Amino acid sequence: MTLDFAPLEGITSRDFREVHAACFPGVDRYWIPFLSPTSARQLTARQLRELDPGPLGCERLVPQLLTKEPADFLWAAGAIAALGYREVNLNLGCPSGTVVSKGKGSGLLRDPETLDRFLEAIFTAAPLPISIKTRIGVENPAEWEVLLPILARYPIRELTIHPRTRRELYKGDVHPEAFRRTAEVLPFPLRYNGNLFTPADVQRAEAAYPDLAGVMIGRGLLADPALVVRCKGGKRDRAALTAFHEELAARYLRYMHPDGALLPKFKELWLYLSLLLPDDLAWKKLRKCSRWADFHPLALDLLENGVLTDEADFSRISQKSVNLLDG
Ligand SMILES: Cc1cc2nc3c(=O)[nH]c(=O)nc-3n(C[C@H](O)[C@H](O)[C@H](O)COP(=O)(O)O)c2cc1C
């Protein structure tokens, strides 16, 4: 079973992925946050930089596309194949309002016939194997029963399921029964994603679904960047955590203004990292900082000297913060 780092748009950038892999070995693959191809038929400089395999190499990266246009998908898949990748992933999960209203991401699940036509067009002409990451419906988990036979028609390289509907965003419980049902019905390798926050959560998923190809971990790895190290029997190393934080900041400072783009990036990161602290007092101080020069020493002191608990406390992610991050 492999342990993958989920794509988190705006957070798990190329710099983030490379620095994380250097400080916390053990993640099998890093997924590149979605790329939206357009009819312009040209990758932007930023997209090219994100897709450049760099030191991780194509084998440890999964590029992902978000579109409802078969021609745009196929063009971008060709560009991805030319870069040396062996798989391209289709995003059927993004719950963001602007994406869904355009019929993309989880919005493609709304109309099963349109989805079927889209899949037929891309699977017929794809220049490389296609994997899919999906939710189980838009409004109601019962929609999954209608979607399953459609997915069953295509040679999906691997199916990652986040067993929530679009309406549920990232909140509340997942629907384990929908995942179990998929394992009974679909012949493809399956990957489980959703609310894996501790090594015990990962073990439970492995035990619950014995034929799993692997799991994908998102927010759990943001809160505890050593989560996969710990899943593989290692310990969280404070020096590695500090090195990760400092190297990421150093890389971002090459092209971000400290009080402009960098500060909100690190506040978003600390929204999760602060779940390792015993309470929210330090987080409240961090989020009030309006200058990197104030934020940075506070953050560094917490990493070097703060009390860090064994498990991140996800009950403290406030609804407001979750809504801010829905993407
Ligand atoms: C800020 C943010 C950005 C995300 N960006 C993407 C993305 O680009 N592609 C994608 O498939 N899922 C994206 N997701 C969903 C995650 O990959 C993952 O499915 C979700 O966080 C649930 O897994 P978790 O409970 O392990 O965090 C994003 C989620 C968040 C919170």
mmCIF file of C-alpha atoms in Angstrom, residues 7-321:
data_model
loop_
_atom_site.group_PDB
_atom_site.id
_atom_site.type_symbol
_atom_site.label_atom_id
_atom_site.label_comp_id
_atom_site.label_asym_id
_atom_site.label_seq_id
_atom_site.Cartn_x
_atom_site.Cartn_y
_atom_site.Cartn_z
ATOM 1 C CA PRO A 7 -2.888 17.915 -3.975
ATOM 2 C CA LEU A 8 -3.737 21.098 -2.024
ATOM 3 C CA GLU A 9 -4.051 24.025 -4.400
ATOM 4 C CA GLY A 10 -2.270 27.126 -3.110
ATOM 5 C CA ILE A 11 -0.297 25.093 -0.554
ATOM 6 C CA THR A 12 1.527 22.039 -1.976
ATOM 7 C CA SER A 13 3.471 23.959 -4.604
ATOM 8 C CA ARG A 14 6.577 22.572 -6.276
ATOM 9 C CA ASP A 15 8.730 24.252 -3.613
ATOM 10 C CA PHE A 16 6.570 22.786 -0.879
ATOM 11 C CA ARG A 17 6.723 19.279 -2.367
ATOM 12 C CA GLU A 18 10.484 19.324 -2.862
ATOM 13 C CA VAL A 19 11.244 20.745 0.573
ATOM 14 C CA HIS A 20 8.830 18.320 2.233
ATOM 15 C CA ALA A 21 10.359 15.322 0.452
ATOM 16 C CA ALA A 22 13.867 16.406 1.495
ATOM 17 C CA CYS A 23 12.922 16.866 5.177
ATOM 18 C CA PHE A 24 10.412 14.011 5.613
ATOM 19 C CA PRO A 25 11.269 10.989 3.479
ATOM 20 C CA GLY A 26 8.674 8.272 2.963
ATOM 21 C CA VAL A 27 5.823 9.801 0.946
ATOM 22 C CA ASP A 28 5.419 7.599 -2.109
ATOM 23 C CA ARG A 29 3.941 10.158 -4.488
ATOM 24 C CA TYR A 30 3.116 13.871 -4.404
ATOM 25 C CA TRP A 31 0.091 15.005 -6.381
ATOM 26 C CA ILE A 32 0.427 18.310 -8.218
ATOM 27 C CA PRO A 33 -2.579 20.592 -7.521
ATOM 28 C CA PHE A 34 -4.984 20.911 -10.421
ATOM 29 C CA LEU A 35 -4.084 22.696 -13.581
ATOM 30 C CA SER A 36 -6.920 24.192 -15.659
ATOM 31 C CA PRO A 37 -6.103 23.903 -19.371
ATOM 32 C CA THR A 38 -7.680 26.455 -21.674
ATOM 33 C CA SER A 39 -8.281 26.656 -25.384
ATOM 34 C CA ALA A 40 -5.157 28.871 -25.625
ATOM 35 C CA ARG A 41 -3.189 25.592 -26.019
ATOM 36 C CA GLN A 42 -0.258 26.950 -24.114
ATOM 37 C CA LEU A 43 1.032 26.238 -20.627
ATOM 38 C CA THR A 44 1.901 29.354 -18.677
ATOM 39 C CA ALA A 45 5.392 29.822 -17.233
ATOM 40 C CA ARG A 46 3.946 29.079 -13.789
ATOM 41 C CA GLN A 47 2.264 25.875 -14.985
ATOM 42 C CA LEU A 48 5.487 24.748 -16.670
ATOM 43 C CA ARG A 49 7.425 25.359 -13.488
ATOM 44 C CA GLU A 50 4.889 23.349 -11.478
ATOM 45 C CA LEU A 51 4.979 20.491 -13.980
ATOM 46 C CA ASP A 52 8.773 20.351 -14.293
ATOM 47 C CA PRO A 53 9.476 17.018 -12.546
ATOM 48 C CA GLY A 54 12.661 18.382 -10.899
ATOM 49 C CA PRO A 55 14.431 16.221 -8.307
ATOM 50 C CA LEU A 56 11.321 14.180 -7.436
ATOM 51 C CA GLY A 57 11.016 12.811 -10.972
ATOM 52 C CA CYS A 58 7.877 11.832 -12.897
ATOM 53 C CA GLU A 59 7.485 8.541 -11.011
ATOM 54 C CA ARG A 60 6.819 10.335 -7.717
ATOM 55 C CA LEU A 61 4.490 13.015 -9.082
ATOM 56 C CA VAL A 62 0.891 12.871 -10.291
ATOM 57 C CA PRO A 63 -0.248 15.783 -12.487
ATOM 58 C CA GLN A 64 -3.953 16.625 -12.342
ATOM 59 C CA LEU A 65 -6.305 18.363 -14.792
ATOM 60 C CA LEU A 66 -9.517 20.235 -14.053
ATOM 61 C CA THR A 67 -11.702 20.775 -17.116
ATOM 62 C CA LYS A 68 -14.989 19.725 -18.710
ATOM 63 C CA GLU A 69 -13.745 20.118 -22.275
ATOM 64 C CA PRO A 70 -12.426 16.858 -23.774
ATOM 65 C CA ALA A 71 -10.258 18.720 -26.325
ATOM 66 C CA ASP A 72 -8.591 20.798 -23.586
ATOM 67 C CA PHE A 73 -8.026 17.691 -21.469
ATOM 68 C CA LEU A 74 -6.472 15.795 -24.372
ATOM 69 C CA TRP A 75 -4.223 18.671 -25.379
ATOM 70 C CA ALA A 76 -2.934 19.112 -21.818
ATOM 71 C CA ALA A 77 -2.543 15.336 -21.372
ATOM 72 C CA GLY A 78 -0.329 15.360 -24.488
ATOM 73 C CA ALA A 79 1.807 18.149 -23.027
ATOM 74 C CA ILE A 80 2.076 16.196 -19.758
ATOM 75 C CA ALA A 81 3.068 13.002 -21.620
ATOM 76 C CA ALA A 82 5.758 14.957 -23.496
ATOM 77 C CA LEU A 83 7.271 15.960 -20.143
ATOM 78 C CA GLY A 84 7.759 12.257 -19.320
ATOM 79 C CA TYR A 85 4.792 11.563 -17.044
ATOM 80 C CA ARG A 86 3.157 8.129 -17.246
ATOM 81 C CA GLU A 87 -0.262 9.086 -15.809
ATOM 82 C CA VAL A 88 -2.615 12.041 -15.789
ATOM 83 C CA ASN A 89 -5.346 12.521 -13.204
ATOM 84 C CA LEU A 90 -8.827 13.929 -13.787
ATOM 85 C CA ASN A 91 -10.295 16.046 -10.980
ATOM 86 C CA LEU A 92 -13.959 15.156 -10.315
ATOM 87 C CA GLY A 93 -13.850 16.363 -6.728
ATOM 88 C CA CYS A 94 -13.209 20.101 -6.503
ATOM 89 C CA PRO A 95 -16.176 21.590 -4.560
ATOM 90 C CA SER A 96 -15.398 25.286 -5.072
ATOM 91 C CA GLY A 97 -18.458 27.305 -6.089
ATOM 92 C CA THR A 98 -16.837 28.940 -9.107
ATOM 93 C CA VAL A 99 -15.564 25.585 -10.403
ATOM 94 C CA VAL A 100 -18.830 23.696 -9.831
ATOM 95 C CA SER A 101 -20.974 26.425 -11.394
ATOM 96 C CA LYS A 102 -18.974 25.970 -14.613
ATOM 97 C CA GLY A 103 -19.662 22.217 -14.547
ATOM 98 C CA LYS A 104 -16.072 21.309 -13.686
ATOM 99 C CA GLY A 105 -14.608 19.297 -10.780
ATOM 100 C CA SER A 106 -17.430 17.788 -8.726
ATOM 101 C CA GLY A 107 -19.774 19.800 -10.988
ATOM 102 C CA LEU A 108 -19.170 17.139 -13.671
ATOM 103 C CA LEU A 109 -20.894 14.619 -11.376
ATOM 104 C CA ARG A 110 -24.164 16.563 -11.587
ATOM 105 C CA ASP A 111 -25.167 15.218 -14.989
ATOM 106 C CA PRO A 112 -24.237 11.527 -15.453
ATOM 107 C CA GLU A 113 -24.837 11.603 -19.235
ATOM 108 C CA THR A 114 -22.494 14.541 -19.766
ATOM 109 C CA LEU A 115 -19.924 12.810 -17.570
ATOM 110 C CA ASP A 116 -20.236 9.638 -19.624
ATOM 111 C CA ARG A 117 -19.706 11.545 -22.897
ATOM 112 C CA PHE A 118 -16.717 13.377 -21.446
ATOM 113 C CA LEU A 119 -15.108 10.143 -20.210
ATOM 114 C CA GLU A 120 -15.740 8.400 -23.511
ATOM 115 C CA ALA A 121 -14.051 11.224 -25.424
ATOM 116 C CA ILE A 122 -10.961 11.367 -23.228
ATOM 117 C CA PHE A 123 -10.479 7.613 -22.738
ATOM 118 C CA THR A 124 -10.822 6.973 -26.473
ATOM 119 C CA ALA A 125 -7.998 9.335 -27.429
ATOM 120 C CA ALA A 126 -5.830 9.704 -24.309
ATOM 121 C CA PRO A 127 -2.076 9.759 -24.960
ATOM 122 C CA LEU A 128 -1.365 8.220 -21.542
ATOM 123 C CA PRO A 129 -3.246 6.306 -18.810
ATOM 124 C CA ILE A 130 -5.889 8.300 -16.945
ATOM 125 C CA SER A 131 -6.569 8.051 -13.223
ATOM 126 C CA ILE A 132 -9.491 9.811 -11.529
ATOM 127 C CA LYS A 133 -10.002 11.515 -8.173
ATOM 128 C CA THR A 134 -13.659 11.890 -7.285
ATOM 129 C CA ARG A 135 -16.316 12.665 -4.725
ATOM 130 C CA ILE A 136 -19.366 10.395 -4.460
ATOM 131 C CA GLY A 137 -21.950 12.874 -5.686
ATOM 132 C CA VAL A 138 -23.082 16.467 -5.595
ATOM 133 C CA GLU A 139 -25.990 16.626 -3.149
ATOM 134 C CA ASN A 140 -26.610 13.111 -1.894
ATOM 135 C CA PRO A 141 -24.453 9.991 -1.347
ATOM 136 C CA ALA A 142 -27.160 7.951 -3.128
ATOM 137 C CA GLU A 143 -25.935 9.514 -6.409
ATOM 138 C CA TRP A 144 -22.904 7.221 -6.195
ATOM 139 C CA GLU A 145 -25.031 4.232 -7.273
ATOM 140 C CA VAL A 146 -25.790 6.021 -10.558
ATOM 141 C CA LEU A 147 -22.166 7.093 -11.090
ATOM 142 C CA LEU A 148 -20.569 3.694 -10.376
ATOM 143 C CA PRO A 149 -21.765 1.920 -13.561
ATOM 144 C CA ILE A 150 -20.549 4.873 -15.646
ATOM 145 C CA LEU A 151 -17.066 4.746 -14.140
ATOM 146 C CA ALA A 152 -17.055 0.945 -14.603
ATOM 147 C CA ARG A 153 -17.096 1.418 -18.407
ATOM 148 C CA TYR A 154 -13.644 2.978 -18.626
ATOM 149 C CA PRO A 155 -10.111 1.610 -18.065
ATOM 150 C CA ILE A 156 -9.315 3.876 -15.110
ATOM 151 C CA ARG A 157 -5.663 3.470 -14.097
ATOM 152 C CA GLU A 158 -6.509 4.166 -10.445
ATOM 153 C CA LEU A 159 -9.543 5.664 -8.726
ATOM 154 C CA THR A 160 -9.080 7.877 -5.662
ATOM 155 C CA ILE A 161 -12.278 8.430 -3.728
ATOM 156 C CA HIS A 162 -12.988 11.173 -1.227
ATOM 157 C CA PRO A 163 -16.248 9.690 0.099
ATOM 158 C CA ARG A 164 -18.149 12.912 0.607
ATOM 159 C CA THR A 165 -20.579 14.800 -1.599
ATOM 160 C CA ARG A 166 -19.839 18.255 -2.974
ATOM 161 C CA ARG A 167 -22.369 19.696 -0.512
ATOM 162 C CA GLU A 168 -20.381 18.249 2.405
ATOM 163 C CA LEU A 169 -17.179 20.059 1.338
ATOM 164 C CA TYR A 170 -14.532 18.793 3.819
ATOM 165 C CA LYS A 171 -16.828 18.783 6.862
ATOM 166 C CA GLY A 172 -18.281 16.094 9.097
ATOM 167 C CA ASP A 173 -17.975 12.358 8.677
ATOM 168 C CA VAL A 174 -17.083 10.587 5.458
ATOM 169 C CA HIS A 175 -19.240 7.781 3.998
ATOM 170 C CA PRO A 176 -17.217 4.591 4.471
ATOM 171 C CA GLU A 177 -20.069 2.478 3.083
ATOM 172 C CA ALA A 178 -19.719 4.214 -0.306
ATOM 173 C CA PHE A 179 -16.035 3.326 -0.410
ATOM 174 C CA ARG A 180 -16.748 -0.286 0.610
ATOM 175 C CA ARG A 181 -19.384 -0.558 -2.100
ATOM 176 C CA THR A 182 -16.931 0.713 -4.721
ATOM 177 C CA ALA A 183 -14.427 -1.960 -3.741
ATOM 178 C CA GLU A 184 -17.134 -4.581 -4.343
ATOM 179 C CA VAL A 185 -18.204 -3.223 -7.713
ATOM 180 C CA LEU A 186 -15.231 -1.685 -9.532
ATOM 181 C CA PRO A 187 -12.200 -3.668 -10.722
ATOM 182 C CA PHE A 188 -9.657 -0.804 -10.655
ATOM 183 C CA PRO A 189 -6.968 -0.120 -8.069
ATOM 184 C CA LEU A 190 -8.587 2.076 -5.400
ATOM 185 C CA ARG A 191 -7.087 4.791 -3.226
ATOM 186 C CA TYR A 192 -8.831 6.072 -0.114
ATOM 187 C CA ASN A 193 -8.784 9.784 0.802
ATOM 188 C CA GLY A 194 -10.419 11.618 3.683
ATOM 189 C CA ASN A 195 -9.808 12.461 7.368
ATOM 190 C CA LEU A 196 -6.606 10.430 7.811
ATOM 191 C CA PHE A 197 -5.039 12.474 10.588
ATOM 192 C CA THR A 198 -3.020 9.935 12.623
ATOM 193 C CA PRO A 199 -0.995 6.744 12.012
ATOM 194 C CA ALA A 200 -3.895 4.863 13.646
ATOM 195 C CA ASP A 201 -6.339 6.359 11.096
ATOM 196 C CA VAL A 202 -4.113 5.100 8.264
ATOM 197 C CA GLN A 203 -3.886 1.637 9.841
ATOM 198 C CA ARG A 204 -7.661 1.541 10.233
ATOM 199 C CA ALA A 205 -8.180 2.390 6.549
ATOM 200 C CA GLU A 206 -5.737 -0.333 5.530
ATOM 201 C CA ALA A 207 -7.514 -2.872 7.738
ATOM 202 C CA ALA A 208 -10.994 -1.802 6.592
ATOM 203 C CA TYR A 209 -10.199 -2.054 2.875
ATOM 204 C CA PRO A 210 -7.722 -4.910 2.406
ATOM 205 C CA ASP A 211 -7.223 -4.566 -1.363
ATOM 206 C CA LEU A 212 -6.368 -0.879 -1.249
ATOM 207 C CA ALA A 213 -3.728 0.381 -3.714
ATOM 208 C CA GLY A 214 -2.992 3.071 -1.166
ATOM 209 C CA VAL A 215 -4.194 6.115 0.677
ATOM 210 C CA MET A 216 -3.921 9.821 0.013
ATOM 211 C CA ILE A 217 -3.360 12.188 2.938
ATOM 212 C CA GLY A 218 -3.979 15.940 2.756
ATOM 213 C CA ARG A 219 -4.654 18.045 5.831
ATOM 214 C CA GLY A 220 -3.172 15.422 8.162
ATOM 215 C CA LEU A 221 0.220 15.959 6.509
ATOM 216 C CA LEU A 222 -0.142 19.737 6.685
ATOM 217 C CA ALA A 223 -0.767 19.553 10.433
ATOM 218 C CA ASP A 224 1.976 17.004 11.028
ATOM 219 C CA PRO A 225 4.463 16.983 8.143
ATOM 220 C CA ALA A 226 6.033 13.899 9.781
ATOM 221 C CA LEU A 227 2.793 11.879 9.610
ATOM 222 C CA VAL A 228 4.056 9.495 6.921
ATOM 223 C CA VAL A 229 7.431 9.141 8.672
ATOM 224 C CA ARG A 230 5.442 8.085 11.759
ATOM 225 C CA CYS A 231 3.184 5.751 9.739
ATOM 226 C CA LYS A 232 6.368 3.988 8.649
ATOM 227 C CA GLY A 233 7.635 3.520 12.205
ATOM 228 C CA GLY A 234 9.765 6.682 12.571
ATOM 229 C CA LYS A 235 9.451 9.615 14.961
ATOM 230 C CA ARG A 236 8.668 13.284 14.402
ATOM 231 C CA ASP A 237 11.989 15.126 14.494
ATOM 232 C CA ARG A 238 11.800 18.731 15.682
ATOM 233 C CA ALA A 239 14.945 19.692 13.754
ATOM 234 C CA ALA A 240 13.346 18.368 10.534
ATOM 235 C CA LEU A 241 10.209 20.390 11.237
ATOM 236 C CA THR A 242 12.241 23.575 11.723
ATOM 237 C CA ALA A 243 14.343 22.837 8.626
ATOM 238 C CA PHE A 244 11.175 22.306 6.582
ATOM 239 C CA HIS A 245 9.699 25.626 7.758
ATOM 240 C CA GLU A 246 12.889 27.618 7.213
ATOM 241 C CA GLU A 247 13.776 26.134 3.828
ATOM 242 C CA LEU A 248 10.233 26.655 2.540
ATOM 243 C CA ALA A 249 10.311 30.290 3.675
ATOM 244 C CA ALA A 250 13.739 30.767 2.071
ATOM 245 C CA ARG A 251 12.509 29.377 -1.243
ATOM 246 C CA TYR A 252 9.346 31.498 -1.244
ATOM 247 C CA LEU A 253 11.315 34.616 -0.316
ATOM 248 C CA ARG A 254 13.162 34.304 -3.630
ATOM 249 C CA TYR A 255 10.000 35.460 -5.391
ATOM 250 C CA MET A 256 7.458 36.523 -2.767
ATOM 251 C CA HIS A 257 7.302 39.722 -0.763
ATOM 252 C CA PRO A 258 7.567 38.841 2.961
ATOM 253 C CA ASP A 259 4.530 40.928 3.973
ATOM 254 C CA GLY A 260 2.709 40.410 0.675
ATOM 255 C CA ALA A 261 2.385 36.856 -0.647
ATOM 256 C CA LEU A 262 4.549 35.044 1.931
ATOM 257 C CA LEU A 263 2.693 35.982 5.130
ATOM 258 C CA PRO A 264 -0.759 34.652 4.091
ATOM 259 C CA LYS A 265 0.900 31.460 2.747
ATOM 260 C CA PHE A 266 2.480 30.820 6.126
ATOM 261 C CA LYS A 267 -0.681 31.760 8.006
ATOM 262 C CA GLU A 268 -2.511 29.105 5.975
ATOM 263 C CA LEU A 269 0.222 26.600 6.810
ATOM 264 C CA TRP A 270 0.058 27.481 10.502
ATOM 265 C CA LEU A 271 -3.707 27.092 10.560
ATOM 266 C CA TYR A 272 -2.838 23.381 10.292
ATOM 267 C CA LEU A 273 0.571 23.247 12.064
ATOM 268 C CA SER A 274 -0.953 24.972 15.110
ATOM 269 C CA LEU A 275 -3.190 21.919 15.621
ATOM 270 C CA LEU A 276 -0.079 20.233 17.081
ATOM 271 C CA LEU A 277 0.022 22.857 19.846
ATOM 272 C CA PRO A 278 -2.008 22.134 22.993
ATOM 273 C CA ASP A 279 -4.357 25.106 22.433
ATOM 274 C CA ASP A 280 -5.121 27.989 20.050
ATOM 275 C CA LEU A 281 -3.430 30.798 21.992
ATOM 276 C CA ALA A 282 -0.298 30.905 19.828
ATOM 277 C CA TRP A 283 -2.354 30.618 16.624
ATOM 278 C CA LYS A 284 -4.378 33.665 17.639
ATOM 279 C CA LYS A 285 -1.130 35.646 18.037
ATOM 280 C CA LEU A 286 0.224 34.394 14.721
ATOM 281 C CA ARG A 287 -2.875 35.252 12.745
ATOM 282 C CA LYS A 288 -2.846 38.833 14.076
ATOM 283 C CA CYS A 289 0.694 39.505 12.774
ATOM 284 C CA SER A 290 0.759 41.894 9.840
ATOM 285 C CA ARG A 291 4.504 41.657 9.209
ATOM 286 C CA TRP A 292 6.683 38.635 8.460
ATOM 287 C CA ALA A 293 9.288 40.162 10.799
ATOM 288 C CA ASP A 294 6.793 39.698 13.682
ATOM 289 C CA PHE A 295 5.371 36.365 12.532
ATOM 290 C CA HIS A 296 8.630 34.563 11.782
ATOM 291 C CA PRO A 297 10.335 34.666 15.223
ATOM 292 C CA LEU A 298 7.066 33.623 16.920
ATOM 293 C CA ALA A 299 6.681 30.667 14.560
ATOM 294 C CA LEU A 300 10.313 29.654 14.890
ATOM 295 C CA ASP A 301 10.140 29.762 18.685
ATOM 296 C CA LEU A 302 7.068 27.491 18.644
ATOM 297 C CA LEU A 303 8.866 24.969 16.433
ATOM 298 C CA GLU A 304 12.038 25.021 18.494
ATOM 299 C CA ASN A 305 10.653 25.315 22.021
ATOM 300 C CA GLY A 306 6.850 24.944 21.969
ATOM 301 C CA VAL A 307 4.987 21.959 23.377
ATOM 302 C CA LEU A 308 4.031 19.763 20.426
ATOM 303 C CA THR A 309 1.367 17.123 21.046
ATOM 304 C CA ASP A 310 1.488 13.613 19.570
ATOM 305 C CA GLU A 311 -1.594 14.028 17.401
ATOM 306 C CA ALA A 312 -3.000 17.080 15.646
ATOM 307 C CA ASP A 313 -6.345 18.115 17.125
ATOM 308 C CA PHE A 314 -8.607 18.553 14.107
ATOM 309 C CA SER A 315 -11.623 19.333 16.273
ATOM 310 C CA ARG A 316 -10.069 22.816 16.607
ATOM 311 C CA ILE A 317 -10.249 23.689 12.910
ATOM 312 C CA SER A 318 -13.018 26.228 13.152
ATOM 313 C CA GLN A 319 -15.801 26.237 10.630
ATOM 314 C CA LYS A 320 -14.771 29.718 9.612
ATOM 315 C CA SER A 321 -11.275 28.588 8.718
#
